[in-house]
Short mmCIF file of C-alpha atoms (C1' of nucleotides) in Angstrom, two decimals:
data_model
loop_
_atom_site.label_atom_id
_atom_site.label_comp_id
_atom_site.label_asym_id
_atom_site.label_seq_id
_atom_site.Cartn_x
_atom_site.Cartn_y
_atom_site.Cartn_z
CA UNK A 208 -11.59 -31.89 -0.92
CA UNK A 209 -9.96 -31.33 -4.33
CA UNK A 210 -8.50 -28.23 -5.96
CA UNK A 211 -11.25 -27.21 -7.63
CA UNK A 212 -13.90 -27.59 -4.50
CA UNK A 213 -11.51 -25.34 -2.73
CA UNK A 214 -12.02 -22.74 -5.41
CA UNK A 215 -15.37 -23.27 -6.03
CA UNK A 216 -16.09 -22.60 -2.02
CA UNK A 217 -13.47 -19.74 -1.65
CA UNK A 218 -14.18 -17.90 -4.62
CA UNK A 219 -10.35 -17.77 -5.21
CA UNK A 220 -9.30 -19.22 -8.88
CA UNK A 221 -7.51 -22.82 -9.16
CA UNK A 222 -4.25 -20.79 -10.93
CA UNK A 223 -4.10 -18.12 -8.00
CA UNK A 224 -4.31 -21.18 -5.68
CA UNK A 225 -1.28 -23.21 -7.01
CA UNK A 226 0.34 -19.89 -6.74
CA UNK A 227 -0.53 -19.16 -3.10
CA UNK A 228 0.88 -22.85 -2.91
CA UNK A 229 4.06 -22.68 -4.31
CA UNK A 230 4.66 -19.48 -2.30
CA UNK A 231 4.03 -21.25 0.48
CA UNK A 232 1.14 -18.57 1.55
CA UNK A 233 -0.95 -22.28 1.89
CA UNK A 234 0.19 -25.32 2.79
CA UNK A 235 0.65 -28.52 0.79
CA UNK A 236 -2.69 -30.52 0.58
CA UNK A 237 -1.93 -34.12 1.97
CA UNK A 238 -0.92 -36.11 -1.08
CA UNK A 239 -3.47 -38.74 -2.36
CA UNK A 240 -1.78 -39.88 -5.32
CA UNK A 241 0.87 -38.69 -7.81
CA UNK A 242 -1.57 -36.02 -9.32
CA UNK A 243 -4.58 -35.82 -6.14
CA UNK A 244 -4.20 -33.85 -3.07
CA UNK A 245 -6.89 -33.63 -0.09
CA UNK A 246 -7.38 -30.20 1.40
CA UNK A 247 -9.34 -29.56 4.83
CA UNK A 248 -11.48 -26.63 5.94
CA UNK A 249 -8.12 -25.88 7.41
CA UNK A 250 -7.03 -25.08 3.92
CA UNK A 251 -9.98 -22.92 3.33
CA UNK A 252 -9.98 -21.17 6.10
CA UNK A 253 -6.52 -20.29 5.87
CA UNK A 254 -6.93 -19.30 2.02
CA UNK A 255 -9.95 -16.68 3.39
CA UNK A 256 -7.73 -15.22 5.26
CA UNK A 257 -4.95 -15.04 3.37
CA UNK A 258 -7.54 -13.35 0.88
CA UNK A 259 -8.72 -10.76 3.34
CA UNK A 260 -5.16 -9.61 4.40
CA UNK A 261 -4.43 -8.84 0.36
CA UNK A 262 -7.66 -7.44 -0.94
CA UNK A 263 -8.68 -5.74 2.43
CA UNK A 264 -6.01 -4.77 4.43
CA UNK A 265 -3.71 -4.83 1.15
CA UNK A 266 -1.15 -6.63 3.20
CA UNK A 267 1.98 -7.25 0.94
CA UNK A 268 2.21 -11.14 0.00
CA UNK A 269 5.65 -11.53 2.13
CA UNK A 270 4.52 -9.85 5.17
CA UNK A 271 1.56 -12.94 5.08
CA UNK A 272 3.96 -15.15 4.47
CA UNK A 273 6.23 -13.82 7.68
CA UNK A 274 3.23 -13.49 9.76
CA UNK A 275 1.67 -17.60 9.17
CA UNK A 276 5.36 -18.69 9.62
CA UNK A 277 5.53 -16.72 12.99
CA UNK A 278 2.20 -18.48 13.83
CA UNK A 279 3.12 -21.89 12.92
CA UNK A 280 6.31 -21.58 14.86
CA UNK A 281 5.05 -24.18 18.03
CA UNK A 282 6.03 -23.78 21.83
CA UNK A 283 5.88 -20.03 22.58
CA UNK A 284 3.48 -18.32 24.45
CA UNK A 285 0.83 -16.49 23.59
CA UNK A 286 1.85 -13.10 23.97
CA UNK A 287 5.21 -13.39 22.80
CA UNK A 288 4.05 -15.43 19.34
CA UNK A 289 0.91 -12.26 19.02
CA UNK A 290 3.97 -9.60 19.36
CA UNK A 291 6.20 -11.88 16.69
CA UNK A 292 3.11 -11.76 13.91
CA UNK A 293 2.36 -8.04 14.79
CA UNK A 294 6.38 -7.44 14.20
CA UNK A 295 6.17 -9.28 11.08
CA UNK A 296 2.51 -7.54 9.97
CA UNK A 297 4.39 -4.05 10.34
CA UNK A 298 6.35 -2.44 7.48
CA UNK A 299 9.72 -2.00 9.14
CA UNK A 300 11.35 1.53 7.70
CA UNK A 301 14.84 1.99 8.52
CA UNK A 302 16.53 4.55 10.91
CA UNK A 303 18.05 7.89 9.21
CA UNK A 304 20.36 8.54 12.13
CA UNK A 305 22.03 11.71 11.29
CA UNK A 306 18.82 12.81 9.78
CA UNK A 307 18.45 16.27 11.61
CA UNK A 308 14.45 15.54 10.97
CA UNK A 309 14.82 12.52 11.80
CA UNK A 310 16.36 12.63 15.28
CA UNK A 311 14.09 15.26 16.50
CA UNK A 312 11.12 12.82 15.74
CA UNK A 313 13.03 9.96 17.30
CA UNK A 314 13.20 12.35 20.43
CA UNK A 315 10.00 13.17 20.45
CA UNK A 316 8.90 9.22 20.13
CA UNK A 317 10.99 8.62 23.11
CA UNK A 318 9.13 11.39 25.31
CA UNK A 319 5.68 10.01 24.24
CA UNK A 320 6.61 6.41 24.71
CA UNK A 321 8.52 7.36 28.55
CA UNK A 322 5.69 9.17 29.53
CA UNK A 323 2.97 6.68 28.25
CA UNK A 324 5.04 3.97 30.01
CA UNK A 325 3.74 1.10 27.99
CA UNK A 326 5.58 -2.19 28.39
CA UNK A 327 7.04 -2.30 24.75
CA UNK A 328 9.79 -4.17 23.08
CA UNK A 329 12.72 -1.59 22.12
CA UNK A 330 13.27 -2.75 19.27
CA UNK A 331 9.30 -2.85 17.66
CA UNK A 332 9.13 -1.81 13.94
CA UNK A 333 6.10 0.56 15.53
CA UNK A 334 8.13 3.11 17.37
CA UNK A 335 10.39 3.45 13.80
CA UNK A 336 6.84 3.51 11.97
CA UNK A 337 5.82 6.37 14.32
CA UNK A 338 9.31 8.14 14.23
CA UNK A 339 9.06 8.25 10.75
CA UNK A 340 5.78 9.36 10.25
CA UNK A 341 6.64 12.14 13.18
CA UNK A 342 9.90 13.26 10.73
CA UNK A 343 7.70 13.78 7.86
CA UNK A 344 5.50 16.00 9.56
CA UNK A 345 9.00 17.81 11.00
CA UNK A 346 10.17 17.43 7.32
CA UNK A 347 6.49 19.87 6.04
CA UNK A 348 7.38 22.28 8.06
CA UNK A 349 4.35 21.02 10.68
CA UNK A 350 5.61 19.25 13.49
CA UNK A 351 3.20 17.65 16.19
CA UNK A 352 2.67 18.73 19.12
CA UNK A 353 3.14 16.72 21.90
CA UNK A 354 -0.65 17.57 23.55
CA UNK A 355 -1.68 16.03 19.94
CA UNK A 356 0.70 12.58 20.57
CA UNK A 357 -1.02 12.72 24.14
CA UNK A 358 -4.76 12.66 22.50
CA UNK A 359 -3.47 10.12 19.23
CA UNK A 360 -1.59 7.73 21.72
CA UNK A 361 -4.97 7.55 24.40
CA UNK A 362 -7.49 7.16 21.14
CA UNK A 363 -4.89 4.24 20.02
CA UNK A 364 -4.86 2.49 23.59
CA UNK A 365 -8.48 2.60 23.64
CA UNK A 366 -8.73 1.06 20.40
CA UNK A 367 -6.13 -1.53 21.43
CA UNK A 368 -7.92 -2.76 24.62
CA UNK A 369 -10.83 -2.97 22.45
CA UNK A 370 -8.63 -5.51 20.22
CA UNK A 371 -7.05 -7.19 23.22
CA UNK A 372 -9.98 -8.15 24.63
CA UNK A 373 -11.82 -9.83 21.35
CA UNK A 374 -8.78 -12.73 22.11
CA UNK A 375 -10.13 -15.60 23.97
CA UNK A 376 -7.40 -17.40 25.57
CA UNK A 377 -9.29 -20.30 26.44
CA UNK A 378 -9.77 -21.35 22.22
CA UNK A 379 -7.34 -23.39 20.24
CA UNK A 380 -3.79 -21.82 20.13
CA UNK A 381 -3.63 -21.53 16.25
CA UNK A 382 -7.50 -19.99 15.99
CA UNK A 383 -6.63 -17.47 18.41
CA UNK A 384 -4.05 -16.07 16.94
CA UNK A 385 -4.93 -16.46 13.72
CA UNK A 386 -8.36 -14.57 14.22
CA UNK A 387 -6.17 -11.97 16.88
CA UNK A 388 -3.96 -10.99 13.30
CA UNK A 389 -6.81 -10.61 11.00
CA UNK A 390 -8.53 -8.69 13.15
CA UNK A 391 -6.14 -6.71 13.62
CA UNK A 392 -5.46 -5.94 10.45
CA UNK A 393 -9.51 -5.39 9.17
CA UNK A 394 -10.15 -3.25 12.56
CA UNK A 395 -7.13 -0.58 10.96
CA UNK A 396 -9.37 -0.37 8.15
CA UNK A 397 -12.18 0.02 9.70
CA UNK A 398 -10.60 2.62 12.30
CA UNK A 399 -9.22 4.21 9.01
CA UNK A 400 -12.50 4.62 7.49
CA UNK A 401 -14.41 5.43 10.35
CA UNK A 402 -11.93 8.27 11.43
CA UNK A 403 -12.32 9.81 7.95
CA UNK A 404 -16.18 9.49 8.58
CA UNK A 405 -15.60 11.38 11.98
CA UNK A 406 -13.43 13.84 10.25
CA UNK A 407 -16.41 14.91 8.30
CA UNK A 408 -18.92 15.27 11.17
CA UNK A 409 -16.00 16.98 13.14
CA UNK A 410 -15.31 19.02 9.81
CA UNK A 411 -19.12 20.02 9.23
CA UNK A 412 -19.96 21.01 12.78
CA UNK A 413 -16.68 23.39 12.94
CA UNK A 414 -16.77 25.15 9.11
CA UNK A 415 -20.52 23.99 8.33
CA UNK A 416 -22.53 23.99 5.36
CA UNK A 417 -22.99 22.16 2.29
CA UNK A 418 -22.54 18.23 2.35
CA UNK A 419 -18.93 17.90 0.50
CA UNK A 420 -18.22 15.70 -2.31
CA UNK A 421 -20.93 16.91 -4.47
CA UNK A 422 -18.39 16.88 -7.18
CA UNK A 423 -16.33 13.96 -5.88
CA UNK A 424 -16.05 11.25 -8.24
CA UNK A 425 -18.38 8.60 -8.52
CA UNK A 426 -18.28 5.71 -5.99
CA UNK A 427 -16.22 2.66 -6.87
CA UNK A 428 -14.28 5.01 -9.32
CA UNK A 429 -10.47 4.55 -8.89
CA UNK A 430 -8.68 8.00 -10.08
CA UNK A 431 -7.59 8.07 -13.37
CA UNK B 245 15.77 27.53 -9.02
CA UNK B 246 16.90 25.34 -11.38
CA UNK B 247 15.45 21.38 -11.71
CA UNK B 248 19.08 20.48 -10.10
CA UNK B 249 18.70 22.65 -7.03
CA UNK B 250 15.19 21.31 -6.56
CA UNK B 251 16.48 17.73 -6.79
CA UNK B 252 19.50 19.04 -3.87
CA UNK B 253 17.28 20.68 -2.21
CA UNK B 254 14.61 18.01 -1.91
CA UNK B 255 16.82 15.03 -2.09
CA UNK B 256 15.04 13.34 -5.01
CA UNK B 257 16.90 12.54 -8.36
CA UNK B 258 16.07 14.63 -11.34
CA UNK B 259 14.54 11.96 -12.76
CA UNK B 260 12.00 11.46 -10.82
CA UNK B 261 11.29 15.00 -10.48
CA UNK B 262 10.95 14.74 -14.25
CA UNK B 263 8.59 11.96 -14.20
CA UNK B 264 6.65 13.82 -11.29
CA UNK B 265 6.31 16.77 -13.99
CA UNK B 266 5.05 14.29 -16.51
CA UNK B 267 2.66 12.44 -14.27
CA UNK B 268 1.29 16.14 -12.91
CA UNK B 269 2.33 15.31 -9.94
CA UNK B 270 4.14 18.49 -9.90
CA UNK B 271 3.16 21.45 -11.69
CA UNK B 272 5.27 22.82 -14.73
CA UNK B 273 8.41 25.38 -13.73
CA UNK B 274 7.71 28.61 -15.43
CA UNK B 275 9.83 28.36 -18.63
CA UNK B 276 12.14 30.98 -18.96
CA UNK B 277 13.86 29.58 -22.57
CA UNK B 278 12.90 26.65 -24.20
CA UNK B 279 15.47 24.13 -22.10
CA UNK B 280 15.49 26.53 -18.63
CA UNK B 281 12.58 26.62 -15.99
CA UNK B 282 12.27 28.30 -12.79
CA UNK B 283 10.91 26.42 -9.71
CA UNK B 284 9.79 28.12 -7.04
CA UNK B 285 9.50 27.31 -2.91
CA UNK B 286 5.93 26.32 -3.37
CA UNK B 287 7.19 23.65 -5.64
CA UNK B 288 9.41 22.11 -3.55
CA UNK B 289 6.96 22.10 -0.83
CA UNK B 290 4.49 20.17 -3.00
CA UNK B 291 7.65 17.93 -3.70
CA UNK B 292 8.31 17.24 -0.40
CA UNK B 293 4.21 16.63 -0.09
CA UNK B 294 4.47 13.91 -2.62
CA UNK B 295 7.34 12.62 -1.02
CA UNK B 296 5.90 12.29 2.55
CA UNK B 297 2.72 10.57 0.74
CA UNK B 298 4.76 7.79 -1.43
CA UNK B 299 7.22 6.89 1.58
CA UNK B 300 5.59 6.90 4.49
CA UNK B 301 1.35 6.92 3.72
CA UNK B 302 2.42 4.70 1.09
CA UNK B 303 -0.84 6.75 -0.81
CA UNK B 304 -0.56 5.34 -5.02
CA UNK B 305 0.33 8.30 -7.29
CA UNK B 306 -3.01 7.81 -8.62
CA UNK B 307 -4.47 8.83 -5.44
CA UNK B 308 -2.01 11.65 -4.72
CA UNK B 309 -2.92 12.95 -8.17
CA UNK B 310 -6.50 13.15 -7.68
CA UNK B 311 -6.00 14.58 -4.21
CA UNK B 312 -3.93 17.70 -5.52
CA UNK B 313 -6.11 18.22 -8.06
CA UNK B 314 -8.87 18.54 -5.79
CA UNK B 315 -7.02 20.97 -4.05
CA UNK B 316 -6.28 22.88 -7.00
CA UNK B 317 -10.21 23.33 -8.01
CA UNK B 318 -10.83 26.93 -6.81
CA UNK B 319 -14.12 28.53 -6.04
CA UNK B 320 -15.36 25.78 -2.84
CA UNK B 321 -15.57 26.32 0.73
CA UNK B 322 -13.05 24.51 3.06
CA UNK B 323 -15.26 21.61 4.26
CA UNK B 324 -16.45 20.79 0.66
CA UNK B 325 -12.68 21.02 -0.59
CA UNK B 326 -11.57 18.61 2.60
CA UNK B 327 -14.05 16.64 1.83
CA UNK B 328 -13.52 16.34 -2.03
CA UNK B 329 -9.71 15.37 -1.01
CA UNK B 330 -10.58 13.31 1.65
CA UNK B 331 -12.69 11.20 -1.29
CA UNK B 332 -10.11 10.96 -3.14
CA UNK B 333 -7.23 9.98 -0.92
CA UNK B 334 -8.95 6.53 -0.06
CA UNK B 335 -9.40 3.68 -1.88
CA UNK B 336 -13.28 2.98 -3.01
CA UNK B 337 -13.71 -0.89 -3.01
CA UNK B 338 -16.82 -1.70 -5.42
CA UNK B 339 -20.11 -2.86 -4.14
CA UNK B 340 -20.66 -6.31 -3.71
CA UNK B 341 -24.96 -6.33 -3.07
CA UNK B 342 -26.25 -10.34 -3.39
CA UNK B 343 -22.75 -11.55 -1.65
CA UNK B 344 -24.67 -12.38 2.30
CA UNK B 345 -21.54 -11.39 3.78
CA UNK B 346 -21.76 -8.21 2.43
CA UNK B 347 -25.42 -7.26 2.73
CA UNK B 348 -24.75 -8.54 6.94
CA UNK B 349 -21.82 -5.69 6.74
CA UNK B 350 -23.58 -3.39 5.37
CA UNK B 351 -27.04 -3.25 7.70
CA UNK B 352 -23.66 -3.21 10.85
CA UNK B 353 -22.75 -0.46 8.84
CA UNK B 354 -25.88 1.29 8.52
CA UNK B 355 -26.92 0.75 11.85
CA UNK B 356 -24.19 2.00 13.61
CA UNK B 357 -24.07 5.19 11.92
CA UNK B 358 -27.34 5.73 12.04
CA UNK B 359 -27.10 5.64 16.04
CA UNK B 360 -23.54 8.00 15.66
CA UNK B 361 -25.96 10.60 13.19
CA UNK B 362 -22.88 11.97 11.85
CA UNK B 363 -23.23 14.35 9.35
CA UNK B 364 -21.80 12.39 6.60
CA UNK B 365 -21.86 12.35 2.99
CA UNK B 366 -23.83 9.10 2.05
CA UNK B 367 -21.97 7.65 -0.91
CA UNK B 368 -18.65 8.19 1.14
CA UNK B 369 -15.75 6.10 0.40
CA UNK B 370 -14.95 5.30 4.11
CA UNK B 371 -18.56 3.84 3.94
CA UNK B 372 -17.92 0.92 1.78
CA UNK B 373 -14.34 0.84 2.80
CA UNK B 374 -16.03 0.09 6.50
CA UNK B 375 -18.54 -2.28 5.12
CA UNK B 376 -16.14 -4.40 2.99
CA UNK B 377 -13.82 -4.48 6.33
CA UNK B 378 -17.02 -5.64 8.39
CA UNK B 379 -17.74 -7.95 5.45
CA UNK B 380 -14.46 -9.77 5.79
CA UNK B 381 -14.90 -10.27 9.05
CA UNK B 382 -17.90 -11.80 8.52
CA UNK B 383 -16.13 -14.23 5.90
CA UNK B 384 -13.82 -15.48 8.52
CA UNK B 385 -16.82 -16.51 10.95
CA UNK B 386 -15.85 -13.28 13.27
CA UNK B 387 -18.07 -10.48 12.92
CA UNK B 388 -17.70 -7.81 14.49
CA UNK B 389 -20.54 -6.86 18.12
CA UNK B 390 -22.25 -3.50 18.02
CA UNK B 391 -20.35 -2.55 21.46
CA UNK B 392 -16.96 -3.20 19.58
CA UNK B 393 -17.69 -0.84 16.56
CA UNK B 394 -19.34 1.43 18.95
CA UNK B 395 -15.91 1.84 20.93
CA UNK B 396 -13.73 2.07 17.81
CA UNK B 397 -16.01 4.62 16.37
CA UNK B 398 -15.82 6.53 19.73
CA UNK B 399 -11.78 6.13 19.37
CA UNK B 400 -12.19 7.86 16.14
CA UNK B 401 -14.04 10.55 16.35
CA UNK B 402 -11.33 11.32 19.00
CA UNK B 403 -8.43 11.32 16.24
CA UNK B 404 -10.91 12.92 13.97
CA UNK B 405 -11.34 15.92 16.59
CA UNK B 406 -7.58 15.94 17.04
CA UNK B 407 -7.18 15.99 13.19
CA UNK B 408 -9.63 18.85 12.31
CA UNK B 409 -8.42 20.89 15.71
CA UNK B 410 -4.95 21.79 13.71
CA UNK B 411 -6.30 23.13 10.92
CA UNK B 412 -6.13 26.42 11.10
CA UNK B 413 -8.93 28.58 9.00
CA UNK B 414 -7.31 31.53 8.55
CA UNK B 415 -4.07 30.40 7.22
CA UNK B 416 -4.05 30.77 3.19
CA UNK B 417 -6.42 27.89 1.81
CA UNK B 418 -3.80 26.65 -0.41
CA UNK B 419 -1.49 25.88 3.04
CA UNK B 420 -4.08 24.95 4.76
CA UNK B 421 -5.72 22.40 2.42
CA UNK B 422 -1.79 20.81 2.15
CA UNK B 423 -1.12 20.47 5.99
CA UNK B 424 -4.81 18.77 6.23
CA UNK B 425 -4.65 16.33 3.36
CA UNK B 426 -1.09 15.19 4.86
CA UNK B 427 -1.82 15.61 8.56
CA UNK B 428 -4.67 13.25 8.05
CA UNK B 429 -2.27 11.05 6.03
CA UNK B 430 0.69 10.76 8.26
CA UNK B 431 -1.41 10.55 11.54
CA UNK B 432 -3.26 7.55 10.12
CA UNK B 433 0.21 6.02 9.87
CA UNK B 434 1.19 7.51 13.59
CA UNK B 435 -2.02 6.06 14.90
CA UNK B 436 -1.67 2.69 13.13
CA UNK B 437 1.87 2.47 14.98
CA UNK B 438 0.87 3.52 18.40
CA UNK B 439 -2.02 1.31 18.25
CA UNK B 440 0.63 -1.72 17.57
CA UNK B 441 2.56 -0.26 19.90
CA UNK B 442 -0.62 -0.05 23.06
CA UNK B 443 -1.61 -3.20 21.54
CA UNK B 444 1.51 -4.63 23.16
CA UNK B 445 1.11 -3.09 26.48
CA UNK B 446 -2.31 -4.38 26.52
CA UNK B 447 -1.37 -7.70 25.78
CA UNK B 448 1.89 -7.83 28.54
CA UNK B 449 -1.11 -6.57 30.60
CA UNK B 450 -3.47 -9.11 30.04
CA UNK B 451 -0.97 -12.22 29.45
CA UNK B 452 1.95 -10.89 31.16
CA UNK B 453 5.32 -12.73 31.03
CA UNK B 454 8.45 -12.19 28.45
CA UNK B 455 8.95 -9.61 26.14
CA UNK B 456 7.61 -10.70 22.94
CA UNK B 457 9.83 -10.90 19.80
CA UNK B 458 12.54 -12.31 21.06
CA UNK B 459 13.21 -14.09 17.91
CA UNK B 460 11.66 -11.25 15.69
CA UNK B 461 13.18 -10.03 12.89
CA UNK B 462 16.15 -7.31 13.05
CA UNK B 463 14.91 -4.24 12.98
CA UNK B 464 14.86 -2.40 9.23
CA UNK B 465 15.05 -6.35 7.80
CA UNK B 466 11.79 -6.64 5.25
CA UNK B 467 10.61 -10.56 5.31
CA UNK B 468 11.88 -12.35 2.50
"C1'" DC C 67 33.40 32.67 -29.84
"C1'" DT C 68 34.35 28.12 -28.60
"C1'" DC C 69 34.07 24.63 -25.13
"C1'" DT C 70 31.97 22.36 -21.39
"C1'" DG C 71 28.12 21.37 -18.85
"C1'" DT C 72 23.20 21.67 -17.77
"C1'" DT C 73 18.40 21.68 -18.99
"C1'" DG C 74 13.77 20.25 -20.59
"C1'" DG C 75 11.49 16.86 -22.97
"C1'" DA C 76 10.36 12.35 -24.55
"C1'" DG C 77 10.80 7.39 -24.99
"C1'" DA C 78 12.52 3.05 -23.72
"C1'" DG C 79 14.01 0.07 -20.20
"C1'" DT C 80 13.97 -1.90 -15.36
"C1'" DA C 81 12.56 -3.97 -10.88
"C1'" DC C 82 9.02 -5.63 -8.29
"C1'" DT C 83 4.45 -7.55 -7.14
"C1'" DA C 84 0.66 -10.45 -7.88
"C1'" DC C 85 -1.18 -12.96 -10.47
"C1'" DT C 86 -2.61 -15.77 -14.96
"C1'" DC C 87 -1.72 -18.87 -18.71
"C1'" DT C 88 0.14 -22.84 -20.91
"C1'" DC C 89 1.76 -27.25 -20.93
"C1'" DC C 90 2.29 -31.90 -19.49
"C1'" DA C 91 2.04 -36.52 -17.90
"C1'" DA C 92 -0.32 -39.08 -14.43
"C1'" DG C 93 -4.69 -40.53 -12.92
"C1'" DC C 94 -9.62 -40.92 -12.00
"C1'" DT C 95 -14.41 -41.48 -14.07
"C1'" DG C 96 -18.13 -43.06 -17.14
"C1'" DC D 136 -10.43 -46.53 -23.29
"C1'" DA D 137 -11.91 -41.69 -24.18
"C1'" DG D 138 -12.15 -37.61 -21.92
"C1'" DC D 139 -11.93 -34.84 -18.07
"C1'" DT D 140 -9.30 -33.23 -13.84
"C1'" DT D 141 -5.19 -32.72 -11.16
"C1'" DG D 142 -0.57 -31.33 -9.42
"C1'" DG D 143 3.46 -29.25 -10.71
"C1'" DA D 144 6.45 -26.11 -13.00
"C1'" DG D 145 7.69 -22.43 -16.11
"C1'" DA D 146 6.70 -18.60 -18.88
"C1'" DG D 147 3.95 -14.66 -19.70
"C1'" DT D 148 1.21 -10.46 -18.29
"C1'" DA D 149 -0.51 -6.14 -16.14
"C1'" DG D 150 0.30 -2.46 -13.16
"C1'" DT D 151 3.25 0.71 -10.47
"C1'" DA D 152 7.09 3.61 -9.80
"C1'" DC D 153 10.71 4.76 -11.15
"C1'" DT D 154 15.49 5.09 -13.87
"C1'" DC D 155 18.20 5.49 -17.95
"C1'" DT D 156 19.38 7.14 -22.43
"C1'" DC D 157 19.32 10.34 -25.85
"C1'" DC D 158 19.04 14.84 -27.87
"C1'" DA D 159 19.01 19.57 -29.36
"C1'" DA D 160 18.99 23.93 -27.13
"C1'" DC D 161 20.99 26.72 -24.51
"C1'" DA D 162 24.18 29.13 -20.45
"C1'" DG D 163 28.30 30.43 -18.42
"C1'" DA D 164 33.69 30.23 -18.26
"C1'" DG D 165 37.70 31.44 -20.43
#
DNA sequence: CTCTGTTGGAGAGTACTACTCTCCAAGCTG
DNA sequence: CAGCTTGGAGAGTAGTACTCTCCAACAGAG
C-alpha cells in the first residue's frame, strides 16, 4: 500500500508519517520506484502502536524509538530482549549519591527489594525510579513506611503476574513482544486510572458523603 | 526569608522561583517594601511540593496549578476536596463516541464497574482515561478479558486502600490535603517501578535463564 | 551619606519535543 | 500530456518549562 492508504487506514496524517519515518519510529517502505514505496500491514501495525505509546501512555518519542530498536535486535531470548524494552520504556533518573534524602531512600529500596527477593537486574532504571520517588516523599517531610512498600510491592506483583501471563510464548517472536510492551504500557494507565477510581470508593466509605467533583471542571477540559 | 534563602533553602534558582510566582504556582511573599518580600516555611513546603510533582510525577504545571487551587477553595469536606484534586491532577482525554473501538472500551468499562459498584463520581476522569486505555488495546487487536481487568482492578483498590490509610483526618486540612495529592502522586510512580521491577521476577520465573539487559543501556543514560 | 549588592517585577530569549508546512522533481494515471 | 500523487528534505510552528537580562527601588556596610 501507498502513503496515503496508510494514513487513510491509521488515521495518522501523511506529514506526521514521513516524520515518524525519518525518525526512524517506522521503517522504510520497500522502494518501488524513485518516488513509490510499498508498505505492509506490518507498517500499520507498527504505526498503531507507535500511536498508542504517544497519545496514551504519552511515551516520549526516543524512548519508542529505544524500545523497537531493542525489539528488532535478533538472537536473544525472550526474557532477556522483554527486560531490554522494559529498560528502555523506563525514564532512567540519575543517582544523587551524597544526597542525605537520597541515600536513606536508596536504603530503604534495598530492604524492600532483599526482603521481596525478586530475581532483578542491579542495575534496572526501576529500583532508581522507586528510590527517587521514595526521596521525594523523605524530601516532604513524609517518608513511607516500610508496612506501606510491603502492601505497594504485593499489589504491583499481582498486577505483574497478571501481565506476565497475557505473553504467549508459543506466537511469533516479534508479535509477542511487541504486544508484551504495549501492554504494558496501556495496563499502567489503566492501573493508574483505576486506582484513582478505587481511591474514591476507598475515600467515600472512610470520610463519606457527598459525591466529589460537583465543582470539578467539566470533562475533557484541560486546566487553564 | 528572603527569595535568595528560599532558592538555598530549596535548591531551585531564583528564577524559577520567580516564574513559579508568576505562573501562581507559588503564592505571593508578603511584601514588606516595594522590592522586599517575606516567605514563609509554608512556602517553601509548597516549593518543594511543586518540585516533587515536576521531577519525579512528571505532573504539567497546568495540572499542578489546578490541583493547588483546588486545595486552596475553602468551605468543602475532605472527600469532596480529594476528589476535586484528584480531577484535576489527571489528564481528561476527550470522548471519542462513533469510533467502534471506543464504544467496545467503553461497555468493558461500564461493565466492569458496574460489577466493582464503587462509589464513584460518573463523569470521572480516570473513567475515560480507562476507556481510552481499553480502547487502544482494542486498536492493536488485543483487548483486554473481563478476568484481567477484574484482577488489576482488585490490585488497585489495594494501592487505593494503602493510599487513603495515610491520610490522617485530624491533621490540619491544609497538610493533609498536600501529603494526599503528592502521596497519591509519588506512589503512582513507586508502583509503576515496582511493577517493572515484579514484572521481571515474574518473567525469570516463567522463562527463566540470564539476567536480562545485559546489553541495556548504562544506567542514568536517556536514549538518544 | 555613599557605595555595593540584593530584590521584585516584567519581558525577551532559549532549549526541547512533536509535529506541520512547503517545496520539488520524479512518476503514475486518465 | 495534463494533472495528481509520492518520497524526500528543510524550514516553520506551537507548547512547555524554564533562564536571562534589565531596571529602579531599596538595604546594609563603612
Amino acid at each position: 500500500m501507498r502513503i496515503s492508504e496508510l494514513s487513510r487506514r491509521s488515521g495518522v496524517p501523511v506529514a506526521t508519517i514521513k516524520y515518524y519515518l525519518r525518525e526512524d519510529l517506522l521503517p522504510k517502505g520497500e522502494a518501488v520506484s524513485t518516488t513509490q514505496a510499498d508498505y505492509s500491514e506490518a507498517h500499520l501495525h507498527r504505526l498503531r502502536l507507535v500511536r498508542a505509546l504517544v497519545e496514551v501512555a504519552e511515551v516520549p518519542l526516543a524512548r519508542i524509538r529505544a524500545v523497537l530498536a531493542a525489539l528488532d535486535d535478533p538472537g536473544l531470548d525472550l526474557h532477556t530482549v522483554l527486560g531490554t524494552a522494559i529498560f528502555a520504556m523506563s525514564p532512567a533518573p540519575e543517582d544523587r549519591p551524597g544526597d542525605p534524602d537520597w541515600d536513606r531512600a536508596a536504603d530503604q529500596t534495598a530492604e524492600l527489594l532483599a526482603e521481596l527477593a525478586w530475581r532483578i537486574t542491579p542495575g534496572s532504571p526501576a529500583r532508581a525510579q522507586l528510590t527517587q520517588a521514595l526521596a521525594a516523599m523523605q524530601a516532604l517531610g513524609r517518608p513511607a513506611t516500610p508496612e506501606m512498600l510491603r502492601g505497594y510491592a504485593a499489589a504491583a506483583h499481582q498486577a505483574a503476574r497478571l501481565d506476565v501471563a497475557c505473553i504467549d510464548p508459543e506466537a511469533p517472536r516479534e508479535e509477542a513482544l511487541l504486544y508484551a510492551v504495549s501492554l504494558s504500557a496501556l495496563m499502567e494507565q489503566s492501573l493508574g486510572a483505576l486506582r484513582r477510581l478505587a481511591q474514591e470508593d476507598v475515600s467515600a466509605a472512610r470520610f463519606g458523603a457527598a459525591a466529589p467533583g460537583a465543582q470539578g471542571r467539566e470533562p475533557g477540559t484541560e486546566p487553564r
